[in-house]
Tab-separated table of C-alpha atoms in Angstrom:
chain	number	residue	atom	x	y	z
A	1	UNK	CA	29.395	-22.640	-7.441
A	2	UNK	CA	25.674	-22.314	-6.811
A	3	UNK	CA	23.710	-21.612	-9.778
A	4	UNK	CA	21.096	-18.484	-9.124
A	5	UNK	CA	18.510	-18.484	-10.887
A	6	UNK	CA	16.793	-21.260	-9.063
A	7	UNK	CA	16.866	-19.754	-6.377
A	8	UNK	CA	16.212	-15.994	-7.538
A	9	UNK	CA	13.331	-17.852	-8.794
A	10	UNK	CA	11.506	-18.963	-5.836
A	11	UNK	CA	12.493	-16.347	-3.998
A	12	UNK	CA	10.338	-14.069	-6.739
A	13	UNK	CA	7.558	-16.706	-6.468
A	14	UNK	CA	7.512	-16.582	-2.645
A	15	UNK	CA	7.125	-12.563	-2.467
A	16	UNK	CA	4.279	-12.928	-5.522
A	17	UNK	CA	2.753	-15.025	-3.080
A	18	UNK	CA	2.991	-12.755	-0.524
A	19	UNK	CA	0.378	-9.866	-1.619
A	20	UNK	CA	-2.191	-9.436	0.818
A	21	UNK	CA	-5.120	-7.298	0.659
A	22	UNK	CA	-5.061	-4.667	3.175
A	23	UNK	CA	-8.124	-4.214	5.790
A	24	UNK	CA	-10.881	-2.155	4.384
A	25	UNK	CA	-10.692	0.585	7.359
A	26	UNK	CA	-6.767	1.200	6.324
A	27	UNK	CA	-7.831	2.725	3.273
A	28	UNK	CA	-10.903	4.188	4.718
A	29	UNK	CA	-8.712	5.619	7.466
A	30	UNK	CA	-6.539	7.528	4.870
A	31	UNK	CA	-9.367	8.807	3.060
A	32	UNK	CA	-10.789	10.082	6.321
A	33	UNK	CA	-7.949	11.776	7.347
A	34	UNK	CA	-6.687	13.113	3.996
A	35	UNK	CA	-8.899	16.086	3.932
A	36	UNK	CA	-7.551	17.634	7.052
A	37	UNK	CA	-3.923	17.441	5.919
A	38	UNK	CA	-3.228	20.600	3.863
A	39	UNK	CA	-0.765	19.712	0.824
A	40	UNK	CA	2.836	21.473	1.455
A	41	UNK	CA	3.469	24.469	-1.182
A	42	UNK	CA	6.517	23.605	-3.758
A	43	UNK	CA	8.936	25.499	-1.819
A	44	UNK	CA	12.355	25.570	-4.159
A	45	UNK	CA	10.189	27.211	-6.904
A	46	UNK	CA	10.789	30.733	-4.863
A	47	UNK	CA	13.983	29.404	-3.587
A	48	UNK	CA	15.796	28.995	-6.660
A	49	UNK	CA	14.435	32.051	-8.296
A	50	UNK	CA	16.274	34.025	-5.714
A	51	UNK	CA	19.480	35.996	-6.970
A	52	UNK	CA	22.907	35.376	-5.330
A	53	UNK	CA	23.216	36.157	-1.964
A	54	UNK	CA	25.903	37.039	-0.080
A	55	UNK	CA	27.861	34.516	2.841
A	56	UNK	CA	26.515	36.909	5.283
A	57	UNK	CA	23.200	37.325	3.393
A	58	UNK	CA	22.263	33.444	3.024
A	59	UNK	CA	23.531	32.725	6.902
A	60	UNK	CA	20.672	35.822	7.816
A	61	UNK	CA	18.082	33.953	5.517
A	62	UNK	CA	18.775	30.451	6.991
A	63	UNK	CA	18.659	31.706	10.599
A	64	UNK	CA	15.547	33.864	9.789
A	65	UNK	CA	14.347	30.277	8.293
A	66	UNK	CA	15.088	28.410	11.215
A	67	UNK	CA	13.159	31.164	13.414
A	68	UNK	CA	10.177	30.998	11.456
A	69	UNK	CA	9.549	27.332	11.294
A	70	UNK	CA	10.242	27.134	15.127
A	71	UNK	CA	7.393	29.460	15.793
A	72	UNK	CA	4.966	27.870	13.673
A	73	UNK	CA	5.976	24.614	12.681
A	74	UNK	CA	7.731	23.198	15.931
A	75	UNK	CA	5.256	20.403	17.617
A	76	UNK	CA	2.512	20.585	15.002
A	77	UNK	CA	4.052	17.967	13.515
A	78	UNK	CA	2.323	15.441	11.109
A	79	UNK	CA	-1.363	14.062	11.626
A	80	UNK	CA	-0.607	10.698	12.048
A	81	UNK	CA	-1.968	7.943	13.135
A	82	UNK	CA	-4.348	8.218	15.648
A	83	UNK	CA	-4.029	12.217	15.854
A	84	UNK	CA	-7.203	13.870	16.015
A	85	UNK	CA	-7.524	16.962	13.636
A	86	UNK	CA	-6.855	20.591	14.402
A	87	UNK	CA	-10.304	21.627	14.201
A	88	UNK	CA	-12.782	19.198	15.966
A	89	UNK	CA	-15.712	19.122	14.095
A	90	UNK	CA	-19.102	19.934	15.630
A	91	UNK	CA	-21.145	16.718	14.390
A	92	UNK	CA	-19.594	13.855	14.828
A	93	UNK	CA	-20.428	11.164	11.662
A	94	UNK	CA	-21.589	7.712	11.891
A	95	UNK	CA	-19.819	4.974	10.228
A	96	UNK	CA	-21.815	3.095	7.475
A	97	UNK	CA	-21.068	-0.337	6.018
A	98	UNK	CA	-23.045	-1.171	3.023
A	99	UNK	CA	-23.205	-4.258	1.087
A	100	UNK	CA	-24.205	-4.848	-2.700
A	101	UNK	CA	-24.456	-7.686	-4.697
A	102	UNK	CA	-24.149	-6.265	-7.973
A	103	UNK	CA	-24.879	-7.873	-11.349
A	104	UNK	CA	-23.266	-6.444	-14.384
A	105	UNK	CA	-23.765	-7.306	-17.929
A	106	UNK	CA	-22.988	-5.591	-21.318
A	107	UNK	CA	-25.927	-4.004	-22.879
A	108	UNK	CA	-24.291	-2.150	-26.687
A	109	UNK	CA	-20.789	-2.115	-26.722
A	110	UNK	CA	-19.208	-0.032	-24.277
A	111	UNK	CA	-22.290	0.474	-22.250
A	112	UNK	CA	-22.594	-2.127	-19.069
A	113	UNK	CA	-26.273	-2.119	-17.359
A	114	UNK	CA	-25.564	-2.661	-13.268
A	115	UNK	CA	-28.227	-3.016	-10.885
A	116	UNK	CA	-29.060	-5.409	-7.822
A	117	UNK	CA	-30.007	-5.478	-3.955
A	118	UNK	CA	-28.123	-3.514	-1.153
A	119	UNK	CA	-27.900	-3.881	2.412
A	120	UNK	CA	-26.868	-1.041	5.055
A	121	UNK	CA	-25.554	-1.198	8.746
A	122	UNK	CA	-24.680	1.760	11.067
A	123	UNK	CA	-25.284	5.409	10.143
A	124	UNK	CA	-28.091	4.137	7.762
A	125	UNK	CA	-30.006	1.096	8.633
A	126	UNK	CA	-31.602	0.315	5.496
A	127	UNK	CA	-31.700	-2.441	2.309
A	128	UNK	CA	-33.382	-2.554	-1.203
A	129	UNK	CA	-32.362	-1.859	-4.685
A	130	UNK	CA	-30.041	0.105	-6.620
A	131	UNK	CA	-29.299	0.765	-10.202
A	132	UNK	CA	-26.266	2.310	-11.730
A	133	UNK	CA	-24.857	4.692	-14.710
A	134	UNK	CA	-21.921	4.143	-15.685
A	135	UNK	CA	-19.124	5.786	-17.554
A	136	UNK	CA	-16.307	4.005	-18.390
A	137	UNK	CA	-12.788	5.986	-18.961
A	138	UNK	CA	-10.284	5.307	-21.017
A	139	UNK	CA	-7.901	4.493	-18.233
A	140	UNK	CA	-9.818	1.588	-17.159
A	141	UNK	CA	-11.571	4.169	-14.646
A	142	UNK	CA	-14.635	3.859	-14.017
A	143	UNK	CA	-17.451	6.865	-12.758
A	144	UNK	CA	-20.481	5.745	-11.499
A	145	UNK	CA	-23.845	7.710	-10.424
A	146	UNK	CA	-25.449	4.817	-7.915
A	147	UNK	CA	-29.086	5.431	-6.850
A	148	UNK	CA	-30.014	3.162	-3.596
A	149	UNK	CA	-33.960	2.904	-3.131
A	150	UNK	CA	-34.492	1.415	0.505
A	151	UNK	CA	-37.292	1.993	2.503
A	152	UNK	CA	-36.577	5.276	4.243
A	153	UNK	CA	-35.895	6.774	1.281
A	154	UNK	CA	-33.297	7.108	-1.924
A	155	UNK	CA	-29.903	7.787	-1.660
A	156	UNK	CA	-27.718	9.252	-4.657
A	157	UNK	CA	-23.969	9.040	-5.019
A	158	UNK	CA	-20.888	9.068	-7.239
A	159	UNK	CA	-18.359	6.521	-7.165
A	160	UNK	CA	-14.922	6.694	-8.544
A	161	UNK	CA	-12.992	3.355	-8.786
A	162	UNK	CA	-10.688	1.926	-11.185
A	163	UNK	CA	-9.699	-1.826	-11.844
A	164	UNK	CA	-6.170	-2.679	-11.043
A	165	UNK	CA	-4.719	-6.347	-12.559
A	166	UNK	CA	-2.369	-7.209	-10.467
A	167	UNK	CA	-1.183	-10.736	-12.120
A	168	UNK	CA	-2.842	-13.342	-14.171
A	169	UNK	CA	-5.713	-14.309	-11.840
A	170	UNK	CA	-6.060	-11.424	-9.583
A	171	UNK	CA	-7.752	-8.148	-9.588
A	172	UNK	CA	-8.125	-5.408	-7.845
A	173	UNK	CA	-11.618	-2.732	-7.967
A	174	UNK	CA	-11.127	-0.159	-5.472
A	175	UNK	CA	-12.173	3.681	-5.640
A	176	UNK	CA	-14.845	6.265	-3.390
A	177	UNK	CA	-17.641	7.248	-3.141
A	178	UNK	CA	-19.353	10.446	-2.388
A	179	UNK	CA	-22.709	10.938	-1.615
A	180	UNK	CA	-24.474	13.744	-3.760
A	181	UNK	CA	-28.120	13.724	-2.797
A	182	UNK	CA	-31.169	11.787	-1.002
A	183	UNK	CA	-34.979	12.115	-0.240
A	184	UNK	CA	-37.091	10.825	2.366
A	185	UNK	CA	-35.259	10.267	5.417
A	186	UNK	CA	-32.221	10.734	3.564
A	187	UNK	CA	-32.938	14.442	2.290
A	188	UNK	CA	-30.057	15.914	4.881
A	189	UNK	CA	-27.933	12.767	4.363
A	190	UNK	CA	-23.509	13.704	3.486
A	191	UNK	CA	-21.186	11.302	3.298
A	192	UNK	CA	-17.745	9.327	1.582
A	193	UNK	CA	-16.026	6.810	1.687
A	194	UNK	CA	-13.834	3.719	-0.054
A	195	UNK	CA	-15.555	1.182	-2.296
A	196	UNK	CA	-13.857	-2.471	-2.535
A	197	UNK	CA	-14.703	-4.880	-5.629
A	198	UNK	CA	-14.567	-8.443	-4.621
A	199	UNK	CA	-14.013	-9.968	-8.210
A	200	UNK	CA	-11.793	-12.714	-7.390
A	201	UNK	CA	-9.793	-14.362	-9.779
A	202	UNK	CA	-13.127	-14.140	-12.447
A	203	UNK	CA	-10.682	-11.336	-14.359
A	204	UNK	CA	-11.895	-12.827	-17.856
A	205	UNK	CA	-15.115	-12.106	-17.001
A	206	UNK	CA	-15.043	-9.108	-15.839
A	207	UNK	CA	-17.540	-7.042	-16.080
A	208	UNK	CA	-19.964	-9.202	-16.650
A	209	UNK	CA	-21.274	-11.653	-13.554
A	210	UNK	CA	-22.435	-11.139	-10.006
A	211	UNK	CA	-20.169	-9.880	-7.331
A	212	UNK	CA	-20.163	-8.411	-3.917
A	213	UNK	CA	-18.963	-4.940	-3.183
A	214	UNK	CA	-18.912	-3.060	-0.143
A	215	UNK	CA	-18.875	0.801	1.243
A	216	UNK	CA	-16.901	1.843	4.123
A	217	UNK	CA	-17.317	5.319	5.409
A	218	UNK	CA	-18.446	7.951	7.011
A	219	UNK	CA	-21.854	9.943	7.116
A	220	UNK	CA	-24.248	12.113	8.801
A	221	UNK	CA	-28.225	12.466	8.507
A	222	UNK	CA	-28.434	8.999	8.114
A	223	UNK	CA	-31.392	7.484	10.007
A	224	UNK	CA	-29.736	6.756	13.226
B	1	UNK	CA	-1.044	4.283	-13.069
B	2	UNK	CA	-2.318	7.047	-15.833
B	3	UNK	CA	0.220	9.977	-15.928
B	4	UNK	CA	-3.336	11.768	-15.888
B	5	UNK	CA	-4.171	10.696	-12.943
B	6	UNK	CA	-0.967	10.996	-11.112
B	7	UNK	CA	-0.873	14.619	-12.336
B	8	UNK	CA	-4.514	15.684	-10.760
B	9	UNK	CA	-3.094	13.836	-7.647
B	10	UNK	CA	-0.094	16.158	-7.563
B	11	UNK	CA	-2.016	19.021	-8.230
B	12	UNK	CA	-3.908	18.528	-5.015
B	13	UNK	CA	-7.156	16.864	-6.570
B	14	UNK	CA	-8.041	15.053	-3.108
B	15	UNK	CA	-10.656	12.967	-5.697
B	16	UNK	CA	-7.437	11.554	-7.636
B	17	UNK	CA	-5.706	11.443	-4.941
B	18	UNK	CA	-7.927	8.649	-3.262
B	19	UNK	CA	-8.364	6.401	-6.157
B	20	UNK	CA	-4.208	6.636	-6.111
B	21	UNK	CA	-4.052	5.427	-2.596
B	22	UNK	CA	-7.116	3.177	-3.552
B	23	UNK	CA	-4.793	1.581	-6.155
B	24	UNK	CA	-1.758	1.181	-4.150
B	25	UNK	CA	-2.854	0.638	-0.542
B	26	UNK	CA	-2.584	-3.642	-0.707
B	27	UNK	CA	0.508	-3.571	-2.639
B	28	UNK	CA	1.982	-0.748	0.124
B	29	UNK	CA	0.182	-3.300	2.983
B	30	UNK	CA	2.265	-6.620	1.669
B	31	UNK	CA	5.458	-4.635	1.441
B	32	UNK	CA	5.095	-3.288	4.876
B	33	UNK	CA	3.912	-6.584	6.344
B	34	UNK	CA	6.617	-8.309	4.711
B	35	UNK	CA	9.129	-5.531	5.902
B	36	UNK	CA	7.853	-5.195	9.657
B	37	UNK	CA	6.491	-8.890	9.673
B	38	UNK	CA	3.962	-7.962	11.625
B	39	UNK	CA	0.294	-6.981	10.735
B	40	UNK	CA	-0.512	-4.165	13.176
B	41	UNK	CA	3.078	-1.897	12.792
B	42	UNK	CA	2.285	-2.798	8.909
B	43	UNK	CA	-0.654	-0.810	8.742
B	44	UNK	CA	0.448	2.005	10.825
B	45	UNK	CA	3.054	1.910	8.534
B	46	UNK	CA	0.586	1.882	4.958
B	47	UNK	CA	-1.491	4.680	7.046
B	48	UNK	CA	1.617	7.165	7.563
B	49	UNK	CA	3.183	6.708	3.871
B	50	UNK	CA	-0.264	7.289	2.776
B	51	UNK	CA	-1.222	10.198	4.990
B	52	UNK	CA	2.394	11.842	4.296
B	53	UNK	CA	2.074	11.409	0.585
B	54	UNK	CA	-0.918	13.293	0.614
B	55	UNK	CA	0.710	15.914	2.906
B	56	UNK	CA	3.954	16.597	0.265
B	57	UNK	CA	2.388	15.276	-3.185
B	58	UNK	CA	3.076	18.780	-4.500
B	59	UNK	CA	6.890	17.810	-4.276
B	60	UNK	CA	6.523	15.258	-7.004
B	61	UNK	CA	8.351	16.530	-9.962
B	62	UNK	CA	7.653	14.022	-12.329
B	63	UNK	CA	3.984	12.309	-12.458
B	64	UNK	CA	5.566	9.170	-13.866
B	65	UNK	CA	7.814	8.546	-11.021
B	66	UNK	CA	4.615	8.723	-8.032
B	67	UNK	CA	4.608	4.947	-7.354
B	68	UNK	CA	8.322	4.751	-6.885
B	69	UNK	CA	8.089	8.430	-4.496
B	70	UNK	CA	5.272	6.704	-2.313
B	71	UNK	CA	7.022	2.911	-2.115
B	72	UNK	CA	10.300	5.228	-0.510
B	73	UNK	CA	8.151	6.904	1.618
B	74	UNK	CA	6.744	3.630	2.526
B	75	UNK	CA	9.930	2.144	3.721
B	76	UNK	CA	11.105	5.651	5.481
B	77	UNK	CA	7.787	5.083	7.689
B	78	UNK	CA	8.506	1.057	8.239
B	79	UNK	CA	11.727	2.392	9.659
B	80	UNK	CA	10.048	5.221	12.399
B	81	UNK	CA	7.601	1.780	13.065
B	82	UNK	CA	10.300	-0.689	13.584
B	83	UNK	CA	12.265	2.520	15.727
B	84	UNK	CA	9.298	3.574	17.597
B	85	UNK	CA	8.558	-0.074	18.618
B	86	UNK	CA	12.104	-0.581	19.664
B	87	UNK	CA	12.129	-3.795	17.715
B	88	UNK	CA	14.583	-3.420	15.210
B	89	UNK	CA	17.357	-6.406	15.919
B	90	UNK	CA	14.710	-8.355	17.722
B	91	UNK	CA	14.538	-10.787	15.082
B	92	UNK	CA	18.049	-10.759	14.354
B	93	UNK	CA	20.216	-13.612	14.570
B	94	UNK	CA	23.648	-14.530	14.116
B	95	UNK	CA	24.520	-17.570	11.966
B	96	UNK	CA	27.022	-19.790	12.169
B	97	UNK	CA	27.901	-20.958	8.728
B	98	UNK	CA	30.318	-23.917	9.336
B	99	UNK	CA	31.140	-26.342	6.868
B	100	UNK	CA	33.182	-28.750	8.976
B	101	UNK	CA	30.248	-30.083	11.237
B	102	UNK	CA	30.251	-33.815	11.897
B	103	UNK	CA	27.176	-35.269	11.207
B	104	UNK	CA	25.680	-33.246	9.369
B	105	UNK	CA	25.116	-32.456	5.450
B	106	UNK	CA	27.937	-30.662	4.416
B	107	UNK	CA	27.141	-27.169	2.694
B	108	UNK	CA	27.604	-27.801	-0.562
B	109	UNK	CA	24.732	-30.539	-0.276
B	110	UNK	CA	22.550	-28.028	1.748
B	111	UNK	CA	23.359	-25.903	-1.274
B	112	UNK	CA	22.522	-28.514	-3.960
B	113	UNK	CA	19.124	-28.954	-1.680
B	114	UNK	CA	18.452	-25.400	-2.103
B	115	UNK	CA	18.783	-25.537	-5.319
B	116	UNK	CA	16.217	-28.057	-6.407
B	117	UNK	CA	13.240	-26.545	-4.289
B	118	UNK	CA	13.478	-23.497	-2.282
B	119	UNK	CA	10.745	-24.022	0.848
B	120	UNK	CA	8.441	-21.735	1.523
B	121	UNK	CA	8.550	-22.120	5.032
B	122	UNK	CA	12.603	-21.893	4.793
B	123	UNK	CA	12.031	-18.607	2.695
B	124	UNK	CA	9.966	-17.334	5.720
B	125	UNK	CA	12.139	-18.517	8.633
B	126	UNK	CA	15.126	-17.067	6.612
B	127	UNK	CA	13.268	-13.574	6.428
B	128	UNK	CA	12.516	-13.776	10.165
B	129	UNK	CA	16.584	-13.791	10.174
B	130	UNK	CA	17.104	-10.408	8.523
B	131	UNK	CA	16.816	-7.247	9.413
B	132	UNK	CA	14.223	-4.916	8.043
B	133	UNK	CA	16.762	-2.845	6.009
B	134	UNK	CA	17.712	-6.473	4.394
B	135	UNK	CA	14.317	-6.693	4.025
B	136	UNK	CA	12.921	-3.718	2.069
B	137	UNK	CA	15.861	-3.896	-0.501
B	138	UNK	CA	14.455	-7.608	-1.437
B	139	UNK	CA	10.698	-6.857	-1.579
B	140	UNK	CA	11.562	-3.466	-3.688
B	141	UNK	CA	13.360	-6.199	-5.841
B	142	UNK	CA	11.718	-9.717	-5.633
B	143	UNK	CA	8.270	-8.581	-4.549
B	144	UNK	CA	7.725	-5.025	-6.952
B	145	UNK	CA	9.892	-6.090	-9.497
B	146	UNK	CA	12.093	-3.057	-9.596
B	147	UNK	CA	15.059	-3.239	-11.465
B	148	UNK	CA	18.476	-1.624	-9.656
B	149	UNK	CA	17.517	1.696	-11.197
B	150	UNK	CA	14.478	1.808	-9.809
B	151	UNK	CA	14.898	0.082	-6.386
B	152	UNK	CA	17.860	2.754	-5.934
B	153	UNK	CA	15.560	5.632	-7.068
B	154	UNK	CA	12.996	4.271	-4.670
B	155	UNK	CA	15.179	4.249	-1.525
B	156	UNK	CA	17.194	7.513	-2.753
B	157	UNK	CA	20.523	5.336	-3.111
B	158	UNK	CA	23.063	5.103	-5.652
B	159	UNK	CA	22.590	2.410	-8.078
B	160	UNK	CA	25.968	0.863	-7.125
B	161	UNK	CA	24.818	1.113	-3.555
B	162	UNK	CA	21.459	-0.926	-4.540
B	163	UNK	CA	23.147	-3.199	-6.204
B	164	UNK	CA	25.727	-3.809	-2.965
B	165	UNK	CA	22.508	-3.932	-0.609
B	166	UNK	CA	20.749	-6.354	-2.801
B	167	UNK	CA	23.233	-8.692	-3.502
B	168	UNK	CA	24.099	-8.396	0.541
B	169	UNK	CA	20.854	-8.880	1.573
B	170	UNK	CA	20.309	-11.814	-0.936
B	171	UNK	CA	23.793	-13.466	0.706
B	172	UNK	CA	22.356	-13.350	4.646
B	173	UNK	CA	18.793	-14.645	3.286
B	174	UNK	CA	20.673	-17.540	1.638
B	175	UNK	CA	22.956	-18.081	4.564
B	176	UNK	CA	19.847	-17.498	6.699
B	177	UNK	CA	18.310	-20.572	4.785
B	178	UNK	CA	21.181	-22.772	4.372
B	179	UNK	CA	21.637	-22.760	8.301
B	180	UNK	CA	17.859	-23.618	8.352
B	181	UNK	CA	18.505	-26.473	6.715
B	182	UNK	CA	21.725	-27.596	8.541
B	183	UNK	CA	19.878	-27.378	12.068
B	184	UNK	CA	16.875	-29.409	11.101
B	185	UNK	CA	13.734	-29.570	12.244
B	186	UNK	CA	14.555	-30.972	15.580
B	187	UNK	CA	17.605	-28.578	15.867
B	188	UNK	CA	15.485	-25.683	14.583
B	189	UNK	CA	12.702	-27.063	17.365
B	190	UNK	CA	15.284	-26.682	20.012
B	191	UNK	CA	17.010	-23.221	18.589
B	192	UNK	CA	13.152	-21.450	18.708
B	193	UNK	CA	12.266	-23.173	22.148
């Protein structure tokens, strides 16, 4: 008889093995296309508050049902992939990649002082400095007001990401942002996107050190 | 993830909502590419599970149960993939487990082989044999760690009905490998050529 725990074993190790980060425009694809997808009501709430019906009653209902979402729902469908929205929106936005090397350090306890450079491609086509506040939640959340200073002009915006420790040497930062604000030739400027942490396997040092981090998203009055 | 969290996501907190998807998009990614076994129908596959959790999040009864909601609506959308691509027994092969070959190790050596290391490149070749329904059942298993409970809660199954797909799927991936090994590498040259 073959034993099986050998080989439950490195079968276990082979799928650990297997985790891959996804591509950076997956997540910014969902986040993108999120917003246009209205959540579904709870429907059995009203459902199940409904007396008794009659046979006859309930067959009426379903068929009325089955009317009803054939007029309106039949070949909406979902938005998937690739589906353009409902609504086409008048501007279209530019993408923006930006890069930061960020160096974080503990100032008192519980406070962590983050600053460094930035670089920007696309939608805003700028690079300088940037300094952060940052709130750390309980959850191992993090919210963070980010102020870029380039040379068109400032650029202020939240950031939501929380850390994620996957296994011993890996980790996971990952979140959005939203921009809030800007001067100069940024004073129009909207915008979101995702935020990726590339931490490596440095967890035990964490947050402390330099790291890179990037932006992926989408904005408009940008300086292109 | 924070039952806090998961709640403001269900709610319809878009916010909460992204830093859920921000949290679970590589681990959805690996199952799907390990699933479909292919990088492109993987991430159509992340992008649809994502985009219809977001669609019917206010269906989640119970916060603590959102991972295991979106993981079953991940494999429900590496099915449409694998249907829409017309690909699903592609990969498929039949084996022919014989243990009376001349020549050749006999299977209980193959099986003491196994045994003592279990090849990575056997694991993978072996995976290529199954089908995607094999498949999910071992990465809900193997690969998230889900115990029968929570594998059959993730697909919508009975946990008897787990249990039989598991321990199925854990037979052809073992048969897959042991005939691995029989052919050889020469053999196994010849089989892919």
């Amino acid at each position: 008889m073959i034993p099986e725990e050998p080989f439950d074993r490195g079968l276990r190790d082979w799928f650990h093995a297997a985790t891959e980060r996804a591509p950076d425009h997956l997540l910014l694809a969902v986040v993108d296309q999120t917003p246009a997808v209205q959540p579904r009501r709870r429907w059995w709430y009203g459902v199940a508050s409904l007396p008794a019906m009659p046979r006859a009653g309930a067959l009426l209902a379903a068929s009325a049902v089955v009317v009803l979402a054939a007029a309106f729902g039949l070949g909406r469908g979902l938005p998937g992939v690739g589906t353009a929205p409902a609504t086409a929106s008048p501007a279209r936005p530019a993408s923006v990649d930006i890069t930061f090397f960020v160096n974080h350090r503990w100032a008192d306890p519980g406070t962590v002082v983050s600053a460094g450079t930035f670089r920007a491609f696309g939608g805003v086509e700028d690079e300088g400095t940037f300094g952060d506040e940052i709130v750390l939640e309980p959850d191992v959340s993090y919210t963070v007001s980010r102020t870029l200073r380039g040379a068109n002009g400032t650029i202020v915006a939240m950031m939501s990401i929380r850390s994620t420790i996957e296994q011993a040497t890996s980790e996971t930062v990952a979140g959005t942002f939203r921009i809030v604000s800007g001067t100069g030739a940024y004073a129009e400027i909207s915008g979101n996107g995702t935020v990726r942490t590339g931490i490596g396997p440095r967890v035990d040092t964490w947050p402390t050190g330099t790291f890179p981090e990037r932006w992926l998203g989408k904005i408009e009055g940008g300086t292109r | 993830m924070t039952t806090d969290l998961a709640e403001r996501a269900i709610a319809g907190d878009h916010e909460a909502f992204s830093l859920v998807a921000a949290r679970l998009v590589d681990r959805l990614y690996s199952m799907a590419r390990l699933i479909l076994r292919d990088s492109a129908l993987a991430e159509d596959a992340t992008q649809d599970a994502l985009v219809r959790a977001w669609r019917d999040i206010r269906s989640v009864r119970e916060p603590a149960r959102l991972d295991a909601w979106v993981y079953r609506l991940l494999i429900r959308s590496c099915h449409a993939e694998q249907r829409r691509r017309r690909a699903w027994s592609t990969h498929v092969r039949p084996l022919d487990i014989d243990d009376t070959d001349q020549g050749r190790p006999t299977l209980a050596s193959i099986h003491d082989a196994v045994d003592e290391v279990v090849n990575r490149d056997e694991i993978e070749r072996g995976m290529a044999r199954l089908t995607a329904d094999q498949r999910a059942v071992l990465v809900l298993h193997y690969f998230l760690d889900l115990s029968v409970a929570e594998g059959a809660a993730a697909l919508g199954v009975p946990d008897g009905t787990f249990k039989s797909r598991l321990f199925q799927a854990r037979g052809a991936l073992r048969a897959a490998i042991d005939a691995d090994t029989r052919l050889g590498p020469g053999r196994r040259a010849e089989e892919i050529a």
